[in-house]
CSV table of C-alpha atoms in Angstrom, one decimal:
chain,number,residue,atom,x,y,z
A,1,MET,CA,0.0,0.0,0.0
A,2,ALA,CA,1.5,3.4,-1.1
A,3,LEU,CA,1.7,5.7,1.9
A,4,PRO,CA,3.6,8.9,2.4
A,5,ALA,CA,7.4,8.0,2.4
A,6,ARG,CA,8.0,10.1,5.4
A,7,LEU,CA,6.2,7.4,7.5
A,8,THR,CA,8.6,4.9,6.5
A,9,ALA,CA,11.5,7.1,7.1
A,10,ALA,CA,10.2,8.1,10.5
A,11,LEU,CA,9.1,4.7,11.6
A,12,GLY,CA,12.0,2.7,10.4
A,13,ARG,CA,10.0,0.4,8.2
A,14,HIS,CA,6.8,0.2,6.1
A,15,PRO,CA,3.6,0.8,8.5
A,16,ASP,CA,2.4,-2.7,7.3
A,17,ASP,CA,5.3,-4.3,9.0
A,18,LEU,CA,5.3,-2.5,12.3
A,19,THR,CA,6.0,-4.3,15.5
A,20,GLU,CA,5.7,-3.4,19.2
A,21,ASP,CA,9.5,-2.8,19.1
A,22,ASP,CA,8.9,-0.4,16.5
A,23,LEU,CA,6.2,1.4,18.5
A,24,ARG,CA,8.5,1.5,21.4
A,25,ARG,CA,11.4,3.2,19.4
A,26,ALA,CA,8.7,5.7,18.3
A,27,VAL,CA,8.0,6.6,21.9
A,28,ASP,CA,11.8,6.6,22.8
A,29,ASN,CA,12.3,9.0,19.9
A,30,GLN,CA,9.2,10.9,20.6
A,31,ILE,CA,8.1,10.7,17.0
A,32,PRO,CA,5.6,13.7,16.5
A,33,GLU,CA,2.0,13.4,15.0
A,34,GLY,CA,1.6,15.1,11.7
A,35,VAL,CA,-0.8,15.4,8.6
A,36,ASP,CA,-0.2,11.9,8.1
A,37,LEU,CA,0.2,10.3,11.5
A,38,ASP,CA,-2.1,10.2,14.6
A,39,TRP,CA,-1.4,8.4,18.0
A,40,LYS,CA,-4.5,7.6,19.7
A,41,LYS,CA,-4.5,6.2,23.4
A,42,ASP,CA,-8.0,4.8,23.4
A,43,PHE,CA,-10.1,2.6,21.2
A,44,TYR,CA,-13.3,3.9,19.7
A,45,LEU,CA,-16.6,3.8,21.6
A,46,GLY,CA,-19.4,1.7,20.2
A,47,SER,CA,-21.8,4.5,20.4
A,48,ASP,CA,-22.8,6.7,17.5
A,49,ALA,CA,-20.3,9.3,18.6
A,50,GLY,CA,-17.6,6.8,18.6
A,51,LYS,CA,-18.4,5.6,15.0
A,52,LYS,CA,-18.4,9.2,13.9
A,53,GLU,CA,-15.1,9.8,15.4
A,54,LEU,CA,-13.6,6.8,13.7
A,55,ALA,CA,-15.2,7.8,10.3
A,56,LYS,CA,-14.0,11.4,10.7
A,57,ASP,CA,-10.4,10.2,11.4
A,58,VAL,CA,-10.2,7.9,8.5
A,59,SER,CA,-11.8,10.3,6.0
A,60,ALA,CA,-9.8,13.2,7.0
A,61,MET,CA,-6.5,11.3,6.3
A,62,ALA,CA,-7.8,10.0,3.0
A,63,ASN,CA,-8.9,13.6,2.0
A,64,THR,CA,-5.5,14.9,2.6
A,65,VAL,CA,-2.4,12.7,1.9
A,66,GLY,CA,-3.2,9.4,3.3
A,67,GLY,CA,-1.5,8.2,6.6
A,68,LEU,CA,-1.5,6.0,9.8
A,69,LEU,CA,-3.7,5.8,12.8
A,70,VAL,CA,-2.1,3.8,15.6
A,71,ILE,CA,-4.4,3.0,18.7
A,72,GLY,CA,-2.7,2.3,21.9
A,73,ILE,CA,-0.1,5.0,21.9
A,74,ASP,CA,-0.5,7.8,24.5
A,75,ASP,CA,0.5,11.1,23.0
A,76,GLY,CA,0.9,12.7,26.6
A,77,LYS,CA,-1.3,15.8,25.1
A,78,LYS,CA,2.0,16.7,23.5
A,79,ASP,CA,1.4,15.6,20.0
A,80,HIS,CA,4.1,12.9,20.2
A,81,ALA,CA,4.5,9.4,21.0
A,82,HIS,CA,4.8,9.4,24.7
A,83,ALA,CA,3.9,6.1,26.1
A,84,LEU,CA,2.8,2.6,25.0
A,85,ALA,CA,-0.9,2.1,26.1
A,86,PRO,CA,-2.1,-1.2,24.4
A,87,VAL,CA,-6.0,-1.5,24.7
A,88,GLU,CA,-8.0,-4.4,25.8
A,89,PRO,CA,-9.6,-6.3,22.9
A,90,GLU,CA,-13.3,-5.3,22.7
A,91,PRO,CA,-15.9,-8.1,22.2
A,92,ARG,CA,-17.8,-7.6,19.0
A,93,ARG,CA,-15.7,-4.6,18.0
A,94,GLY,CA,-12.5,-5.9,16.1
A,95,GLU,CA,-11.6,-5.5,12.5
A,96,GLU,CA,-14.9,-6.3,11.1
A,97,TRP,CA,-16.5,-3.9,13.1
A,98,ILE,CA,-14.1,-1.2,12.0
A,99,ARG,CA,-14.7,-1.9,8.3
A,100,SER,CA,-18.5,-1.9,8.8
A,101,VAL,CA,-18.2,1.4,10.4
A,102,LEU,CA,-16.1,2.9,7.5
A,103,ALA,CA,-18.5,1.4,4.9
A,104,ASP,CA,-21.5,2.7,6.7
A,105,CYS,CA,-20.5,6.4,7.6
A,106,ILE,CA,-18.2,7.6,5.0
A,107,GLN,CA,-19.4,8.3,1.5
A,108,PRO,CA,-17.9,7.5,-0.9
A,109,VAL,CA,-16.3,4.7,0.9
A,110,VAL,CA,-12.4,5.0,1.1
A,111,PRO,CA,-10.9,2.2,-0.7
A,112,ASN,CA,-8.1,-0.1,0.4
A,113,VAL,CA,-8.0,0.8,4.2
A,114,GLY,CA,-5.6,-1.4,6.1
A,115,VAL,CA,-6.8,-2.8,9.5
A,116,ARG,CA,-4.8,-5.0,11.6
A,117,SER,CA,-4.3,-5.8,15.3
A,118,LEU,CA,-1.0,-6.2,16.7
A,119,LYS,CA,-0.5,-8.2,19.9
A,120,SER,CA,1.3,-6.7,22.9
A,121,ALA,CA,4.0,-8.7,24.6
A,122,GLY,CA,2.0,-8.8,27.8
A,123,GLU,CA,-1.5,-8.8,29.5
A,124,GLY,CA,-3.4,-9.9,26.5
A,125,LYS,CA,-3.7,-6.5,25.2
A,126,ILE,CA,-3.4,-5.1,21.5
A,127,TYR,CA,-2.6,-2.4,19.3
A,128,TRP,CA,-4.7,-1.3,16.3
A,129,ILE,CA,-2.8,-0.3,13.1
A,130,ILE,CA,-5.1,1.4,10.5
A,131,THR,CA,-3.5,2.5,7.3
A,132,VAL,CA,-5.4,5.0,5.1
A,133,PRO,CA,-3.9,5.3,1.3
A,134,PRO,CA,-4.4,8.6,-0.4
A,135,SER,CA,-7.7,8.7,-2.3
A,136,THR,CA,-8.5,9.7,-6.0
A,137,GLN,CA,-12.2,9.7,-4.9
A,138,MET,CA,-12.1,12.5,-2.3
A,139,PRO,CA,-13.7,14.3,-1.0
A,140,HIS,CA,-14.8,11.8,1.4
A,141,ALA,CA,-17.8,12.8,3.8
A,142,VAL,CA,-18.9,11.6,7.1
A,143,ALA,CA,-22.7,10.9,6.9
A,144,MET,CA,-24.0,8.9,9.7
A,145,PRO,CA,-27.0,6.5,8.6
A,146,GLY,CA,-30.4,8.3,9.1
A,147,ASN,CA,-28.7,11.5,10.1
A,148,ASP,CA,-27.6,12.9,6.4
A,149,TYR,CA,-28.0,16.4,8.0
A,150,HIS,CA,-24.5,15.6,9.8
A,151,PHE,CA,-23.0,15.5,6.3
A,152,ARG,CA,-19.3,16.8,7.0
A,153,VAL,CA,-16.1,16.8,5.0
A,154,HIS,CA,-13.0,16.7,7.1
A,155,VAL,CA,-9.2,17.1,6.3
A,156,ARG,CA,-6.1,16.9,8.3
A,157,HIS,CA,-4.7,20.1,9.4
A,158,GLY,CA,-1.3,19.8,11.3
A,159,THR,CA,-1.9,17.5,14.2
A,160,THR,CA,-5.7,18.2,14.0
A,161,THR,CA,-8.7,17.8,11.9
A,162,ARG,CA,-10.8,20.5,10.7
A,163,THR,CA,-14.0,20.7,8.6
A,164,LEU,CA,-14.1,22.1,5.3
A,165,ALA,CA,-16.1,25.0,4.2
A,166,GLU,CA,-18.7,24.7,1.4
A,167,SER,CA,-16.6,26.5,-1.0
A,168,GLU,CA,-13.7,24.3,-0.2
A,169,ILE,CA,-15.8,20.9,-0.7
A,170,ALA,CA,-16.7,22.5,-4.3
A,171,GLN,CA,-13.2,22.9,-5.1
A,172,ARG,CA,-12.4,19.4,-4.0
A,173,TYR,CA,-15.1,18.0,-6.4
A,174,ARG,CA,-13.6,20.4,-9.2
A,175,ASP,CA,-10.1,18.9,-8.5
A,176,ARG,CA,-11.4,15.1,-8.6
A,177,PHE,CA,-13.0,15.9,-12.0
A,178,ASN,CA,-10.1,17.6,-13.3
A,179,ALA,CA,-7.8,14.7,-12.2
A,180,ALA,CA,-9.9,12.2,-14.1
A,181,THR,CA,-9.7,14.4,-17.4
A,182,THR,CA,-5.8,14.8,-16.9
A,183,ASP,CA,-5.5,10.9,-16.2
A,184,THR,CA,-7.3,10.3,-19.6
A,185,ASP,CA,-4.9,12.9,-21.4
A,186,HIS,CA,-1.9,11.4,-19.9
A,187,LEU,CA,-3.1,7.9,-20.9
A,188,HIS,CA,-3.6,9.1,-24.4
A,189,ASP,CA,-0.1,10.7,-24.4
A,190,ILE,CA,1.4,7.5,-23.0
A,191,ALA,CA,-0.3,5.4,-25.8
A,192,THR,CA,0.4,7.9,-28.6
A,193,ALA,CA,4.2,8.2,-27.7
A,194,GLY,CA,4.5,4.4,-27.4
A,195,ALA,CA,2.9,3.7,-30.7
A,196,ARG,CA,5.1,6.2,-32.5
A,197,HIS,CA,8.3,4.2,-30.8
A,198,LEU,CA,6.7,0.9,-31.8
A,199,THR,CA,6.1,2.0,-35.2
A,200,THR,CA,9.8,3.2,-35.6
A,201,TYR,CA,11.0,-0.1,-34.2
A,202,VAL,CA,8.8,-2.4,-36.4
A,203,THR,CA,9.1,-0.5,-39.7
A,204,SER,CA,12.9,0.4,-39.5
A,205,GLU,CA,15.2,-1.5,-41.9
A,206,VAL,CA,17.0,-4.7,-40.4
A,207,PRO,CA,20.5,-5.6,-41.5
A,208,VAL,CA,19.3,-8.6,-43.6
A,209,GLY,CA,17.1,-6.5,-45.4
A,210,GLY,CA,13.4,-5.5,-45.3
A,211,SER,CA,11.9,-4.6,-41.8
A,212,ARG,CA,10.3,-6.5,-38.8
A,213,ALA,CA,6.9,-5.9,-40.1
A,214,PHE,CA,7.4,-8.8,-42.6
A,215,SER,CA,7.7,-11.3,-39.9
A,216,PHE,CA,5.6,-9.5,-37.4
A,217,PRO,CA,2.9,-7.4,-38.9
A,218,LEU,CA,0.5,-7.5,-36.0
A,219,TRP,CA,1.1,-6.3,-32.4
A,220,ILE,CA,-0.9,-5.9,-29.2
A,221,SER,CA,-0.2,-3.0,-27.0
A,222,MET,CA,-1.1,-2.0,-23.2
A,223,SER,CA,-0.9,1.4,-22.0
A,224,ALA,CA,-1.3,2.1,-18.4
A,225,VAL,CA,-1.5,5.1,-15.9
A,226,PRO,CA,-1.9,4.8,-12.3
A,227,THR,CA,-4.3,7.5,-10.9
A,228,VAL,CA,-2.0,8.3,-7.9
A,229,ARG,CA,1.4,8.7,-9.6
A,230,GLY,CA,4.7,7.0,-8.4
A,231,ASN,CA,8.1,8.3,-8.6
A,232,TYR,CA,11.1,6.1,-9.6
A,233,PRO,CA,14.7,7.5,-10.4
A,234,LEU,CA,15.2,7.1,-14.0
A,235,THR,CA,17.8,10.0,-14.8
A,236,ASN,CA,21.0,8.1,-15.8
A,237,ARG,CA,22.3,4.9,-17.3
A,238,GLU,CA,22.8,3.1,-14.0
A,239,GLU,CA,19.3,3.9,-12.8
A,240,ARG,CA,17.6,2.9,-16.0
A,241,GLU,CA,19.6,-0.2,-16.2
A,242,ALA,CA,18.5,-1.2,-12.5
A,243,ALA,CA,15.0,-0.2,-13.4
A,244,LEU,CA,14.8,-2.5,-16.4
A,245,GLN,CA,16.6,-5.3,-14.4
A,246,ARG,CA,13.8,-4.8,-11.6
A,247,PHE,CA,11.1,-4.9,-14.4
A,248,THR,CA,12.5,-8.1,-15.9
A,249,THR,CA,12.2,-9.7,-12.4
A,250,LEU,CA,8.5,-8.7,-12.3
A,251,ALA,CA,7.8,-9.9,-15.6
A,252,TYR,CA,9.0,-13.3,-14.8
A,253,GLN,CA,6.3,-13.4,-12.2
A,254,ALA,CA,3.5,-12.8,-14.9
A,255,VAL,CA,1.2,-15.6,-16.1
A,256,THR,CA,3.8,-16.0,-19.2
A,257,ALA,CA,7.4,-15.0,-19.5
A,258,ARG,CA,6.7,-13.3,-22.9
A,259,MET,CA,6.9,-9.8,-21.3
A,260,LYS,CA,10.4,-10.3,-20.2
A,261,PRO,CA,12.4,-7.7,-22.1
A,262,ASP,CA,15.1,-9.1,-24.5
A,263,TYR,CA,17.7,-6.3,-24.5
A,264,HIS,CA,19.3,-3.5,-22.5
A,265,ALA,CA,18.0,-0.3,-21.4
A,266,LEU,CA,17.4,2.7,-23.8
A,267,VAL,CA,17.5,6.3,-22.8
A,268,GLY,CA,14.3,8.3,-22.7
A,269,ARG,CA,13.3,11.6,-20.8
A,270,ARG,CA,12.2,10.3,-17.3
A,271,GLN,CA,11.8,6.8,-18.7
A,272,VAL,CA,13.6,3.7,-19.7
A,273,ARG,CA,12.8,2.2,-23.1
A,274,PHE,CA,13.5,-1.3,-24.5
A,275,GLU,CA,13.0,-2.9,-27.8
A,276,GLY,CA,12.5,-6.4,-29.1
A,277,TYR,CA,9.9,-8.6,-28.2
A,278,PRO,CA,8.4,-7.1,-26.2
A,279,THR,CA,8.9,-3.4,-26.8
A,280,GLY,CA,7.8,-0.7,-24.4
A,281,HIS,CA,8.4,2.3,-22.1
A,282,LEU,CA,8.7,2.5,-18.3
A,283,HIS,CA,8.1,5.9,-17.0
A,284,GLN,CA,9.1,7.5,-13.8
A,285,ASP,CA,5.7,8.3,-12.7
A,286,GLY,CA,4.5,4.4,-12.9
A,287,SER,CA,3.0,4.6,-16.3
A,288,THR,CA,3.9,2.1,-19.0
A,289,PHE,CA,3.7,1.2,-22.8
A,290,THR,CA,4.2,-2.4,-23.5
A,291,ALA,CA,3.9,-4.2,-27.0
A,292,GLN,CA,4.0,-7.6,-28.1
A,293,ALA,CA,3.9,-9.3,-31.4
A,294,LEU,CA,0.9,-11.4,-32.1
A,295,ASN,CA,1.0,-15.0,-33.7
A,296,VAL,CA,-0.4,-14.5,-37.2
A,297,GLN,CA,0.0,-17.3,-39.6
A,298,LYS,CA,-0.5,-17.7,-43.4
A,299,ASP,CA,-2.9,-20.3,-44.7
A,300,PRO,CA,-0.6,-23.1,-46.0
A,301,TYR,CA,-3.4,-24.2,-48.4
A,302,ASP,CA,-4.6,-21.0,-49.8
A,303,LYS,CA,-2.3,-18.1,-50.2
A,304,ASP,CA,-5.3,-15.8,-50.9
A,305,ALA,CA,-7.2,-16.8,-47.8
A,306,PRO,CA,-7.0,-14.3,-44.5
A,307,ARG,CA,-4.2,-14.9,-42.2
A,308,LYS,CA,-5.0,-16.8,-38.9
A,309,LEU,CA,-4.7,-15.0,-35.5
A,310,TYR,CA,-4.7,-17.4,-32.5
A,311,GLN,CA,-7.2,-16.0,-30.1
A,312,ARG,CA,-5.8,-17.9,-27.1
A,313,GLY,CA,-2.2,-16.1,-27.5
A,314,LEU,CA,-3.8,-12.7,-27.6
A,315,GLU,CA,-5.8,-13.3,-24.4
A,316,LEU,CA,-2.6,-14.6,-22.6
A,317,ASP,CA,-0.6,-11.8,-23.8
A,318,LEU,CA,-3.1,-9.4,-22.4
A,319,VAL,CA,-3.1,-11.0,-18.9
A,320,ALA,CA,0.6,-10.6,-19.0
A,321,GLN,CA,0.4,-7.1,-20.0
A,322,VAL,CA,-1.9,-6.1,-17.3
A,323,GLN,CA,0.2,-7.9,-14.6
A,324,VAL,CA,3.5,-6.1,-15.7
A,325,ALA,CA,1.6,-2.8,-15.9
A,326,ALA,CA,0.3,-3.2,-12.4
A,327,ALA,CA,3.6,-4.4,-11.0
A,328,TRP,CA,5.6,-1.5,-12.3
A,329,ALA,CA,3.0,1.1,-11.3
A,330,ALA,CA,3.2,-0.4,-7.6
A,331,GLU,CA,7.1,-0.6,-7.8
A,332,THR,CA,7.3,3.1,-8.3
A,333,GLY,CA,4.9,3.8,-5.5
A,334,GLY,CA,1.7,4.6,-7.5
A,335,ALA,CA,-1.5,3.7,-5.9
A,336,GLY,CA,-5.3,4.1,-6.3
A,337,ASP,CA,-6.8,2.7,-9.6
A,338,ILE,CA,-4.9,2.2,-12.7
A,339,MET,CA,-6.2,3.0,-16.4
A,340,LEU,CA,-5.7,0.4,-18.9
A,341,SER,CA,-5.8,0.8,-22.5
A,342,ALA,CA,-5.3,-2.1,-25.1
A,343,ALA,CA,-4.7,-1.5,-28.9
A,344,VAL,CA,-4.0,-3.8,-31.9
A,345,HIS,CA,-1.4,-2.3,-34.4
A,346,CYS,CA,-0.9,-3.5,-38.0
A,347,PHE,CA,2.1,-2.8,-39.9
A,348,ASP,CA,1.1,-4.6,-43.3
A,349,ASP,CA,-1.2,-2.5,-45.5
A,350,GLU,CA,-2.0,-5.9,-47.3
A,351,LEU,CA,-3.2,-7.3,-44.0
A,352,ALA,CA,-7.0,-6.0,-44.0
A,353,SER,CA,-8.7,-8.8,-42.2
A,354,LEU,CA,-7.8,-11.6,-40.1
A,355,ARG,CA,-9.5,-15.3,-39.4
A,356,VAL,CA,-9.5,-15.6,-35.6
A,357,VAL,CA,-8.8,-19.0,-34.6
A,358,ALA,CA,-10.0,-20.1,-31.2
A,359,SER,CA,-8.6,-23.9,-31.5
A,360,GLU,CA,-6.5,-25.8,-33.9
A,361,ASP,CA,-9.5,-28.2,-34.0
A,362,ASP,CA,-12.0,-25.3,-35.1
A,363,PHE,CA,-13.2,-24.8,-38.6
A,364,GLN,CA,-10.8,-22.4,-39.9
A,365,ARG,CA,-12.3,-21.7,-43.4
A,366,GLY,CA,-14.7,-18.8,-42.2
A,367,PRO,CA,-14.5,-15.3,-43.5
A,368,GLY,CA,-11.8,-12.8,-42.4
A,369,GLN,CA,-12.8,-10.1,-39.8
A,370,PRO,CA,-11.6,-6.3,-39.7
A,371,ILE,CA,-8.7,-5.6,-37.6
A,372,PRO,CA,-9.9,-3.5,-34.6
A,373,THR,CA,-8.9,0.3,-35.0
A,374,MET,CA,-10.3,1.4,-31.6
A,375,PRO,CA,-8.5,0.7,-28.2
A,376,ALA,CA,-10.2,-1.0,-25.5
A,377,ARG,CA,-10.2,0.6,-22.1
A,378,THR,CA,-10.9,-0.4,-18.4
A,379,MET,CA,-10.1,0.8,-14.9
A,380,ALA,CA,-9.1,-1.4,-12.0
A,381,ASN,CA,-7.6,-1.3,-8.5
A,382,LEU,CA,-3.9,-1.5,-8.5
A,383,GLN,CA,-3.5,-3.1,-5.1
A,384,ALA,CA,-6.0,-5.7,-6.1
A,385,LEU,CA,-4.1,-6.4,-9.5
A,386,VAL,CA,-0.9,-6.9,-7.7
A,387,ALA,CA,-2.1,-9.0,-5.0
A,388,ASP,CA,-4.4,-11.3,-6.8
A,389,LYS,CA,-3.8,-12.9,-10.2
A,390,HIS,CA,-7.5,-13.4,-10.7
A,391,GLU,CA,-8.1,-9.8,-10.7
A,392,ALA,CA,-5.6,-9.3,-13.7
A,393,VAL,CA,-7.5,-12.0,-15.6
A,394,SER,CA,-10.7,-10.2,-15.1
A,395,ALA,CA,-9.4,-6.8,-16.3
A,396,ALA,CA,-7.8,-8.7,-19.4
A,397,TYR,CA,-11.1,-10.4,-20.0
A,398,VAL,CA,-12.9,-7.0,-20.2
A,399,LEU,CA,-10.0,-5.8,-22.7
A,400,ALA,CA,-10.1,-8.9,-24.6
A,401,ALA,CA,-13.8,-9.1,-24.9
A,402,ASP,CA,-14.0,-5.6,-26.6
A,403,LEU,CA,-11.2,-6.3,-28.9
A,404,LEU,CA,-12.7,-9.6,-30.0
A,405,ALA,CA,-16.2,-8.3,-30.3
A,406,ASP,CA,-14.9,-5.8,-33.0
A,407,MET,CA,-13.7,-9.1,-34.9
A,408,SER,CA,-17.2,-10.5,-34.4
A,409,ILE,CA,-16.1,-12.9,-31.7
A,410,HIS,CA,-18.7,-13.2,-29.0
A,411,GLN,CA,-16.3,-13.7,-25.9
A,412,PRO,CA,-12.8,-14.8,-24.8
A,413,ARG,CA,-11.8,-18.5,-25.3
A,414,ILE,CA,-10.0,-19.1,-22.1
A,415,LEU,CA,-10.3,-16.2,-19.9
A,416,THR,CA,-13.5,-15.8,-17.5
A,417,PRO,CA,-15.0,-12.8,-16.1
A,418,GLU,CA,-14.3,-14.3,-12.7
A,419,GLY,CA,-10.7,-14.3,-13.2
A,420,ASP,CA,-9.9,-18.0,-14.2
A,421,ILE,CA,-7.9,-19.3,-16.9
A,422,GLN,CA,-9.7,-22.5,-18.5
A,423,VAL,CA,-6.2,-24.4,-19.0
A,424,ASP,CA,-8.2,-27.4,-20.4
A,425,ARG,CA,-8.8,-25.2,-23.6
A,426,LEU,CA,-4.9,-24.7,-24.0
A,427,ASN,CA,-2.9,-27.1,-26.1
A,428,ASN,CA,0.7,-28.3,-24.6
A,429,ASP,CA,2.5,-25.5,-26.2
A,430,TYR,CA,0.3,-22.8,-24.5
A,431,ARG,CA,0.3,-24.5,-21.1
A,432,SER,CA,4.1,-24.8,-21.1
A,433,GLN,CA,4.1,-20.9,-21.2
A,434,LEU,CA,1.8,-20.6,-18.1
A,435,THR,CA,5.0,-19.7,-15.7
A,436,GLY,CA,2.8,-18.0,-13.3
A,437,TRP,CA,-0.5,-19.8,-12.9
């Protein structure tokens, strides 16, 4: 989970990994509260007032920069960690109760809040660690069920929480809508620059004569932009080489290894580029463009027949591209949702249509279908894509379904909307490619 970097620096490790010893060091060092950190001595009451206080604290952090709530640390009324004060576990008021309160009392719901208890060494007491990521859906308001007239929007202000005025709330909504437009424009820019790079690579003349388009006329690309941008150093050769090596490691963890770069890092402004199979860009802010050649075959018995596109290869490539895009975005510190755009690129003017082949055993003499000219787009939660490969399959299913529909194919062959891969529909060659399933 992406959180302010200051927290990790101040606490000595990521908040998700905190131990009681870390909390003790925070007390010894008198780590101060701030806009992203709140020490709380007591657990929230089970009353409406207690629920409202919990919702206010979480929504205020989400409306600011995200942060960390630690229950069981006394600030001594001095706004810094003063003493350990683990709390008694409350019957029927554990993690499920916390999440229920947040779901019922915050509109819209703050996504991806982390809630965990941490056992104290003695007396059976615990601490509560609540991590709140920065949100792209703010402003989040506190609105108690049945009491909508208590609708309030809060933000962190130094070590305290304050309520926004109506004009400030209006500005927050304008910022949200403007951000959505900015994300869409940025995605378009990433896709346009990536397609230009891909075109140059595929159509440039190779030493043996001709261009790569002769052997690889059709490519599938994925452009991706996280809604909360990351920041990864990519300003010199060493940093770019290290970044590409890290991306290669991430690519090995995808459903297939076809997204592993072939060659060394190339220079780009605040990015690292690579060419080969695949070709792509890794951007400093967590955005990516990747492209992979599709398996297009000529009909050996009819030179005038449309060339064949193997549907299953396209679907698996999309899953791998979703996975590596999400992995890179998270690696840079990106968070929130991730916008994904898949497109098909044709580099052969004579390739006007394709015969989509679902299986080697299917009838393969049907008419050719036009190549998709419009990209397919979807949005998914970045953390979910990284944590669960089934989420990546679900996202790829949406993209594949749209692209295939443009070629008169009803639905993907091996991907399911629930996030499964129907391995029984793959032949041995395709099964051998499944490195991460």
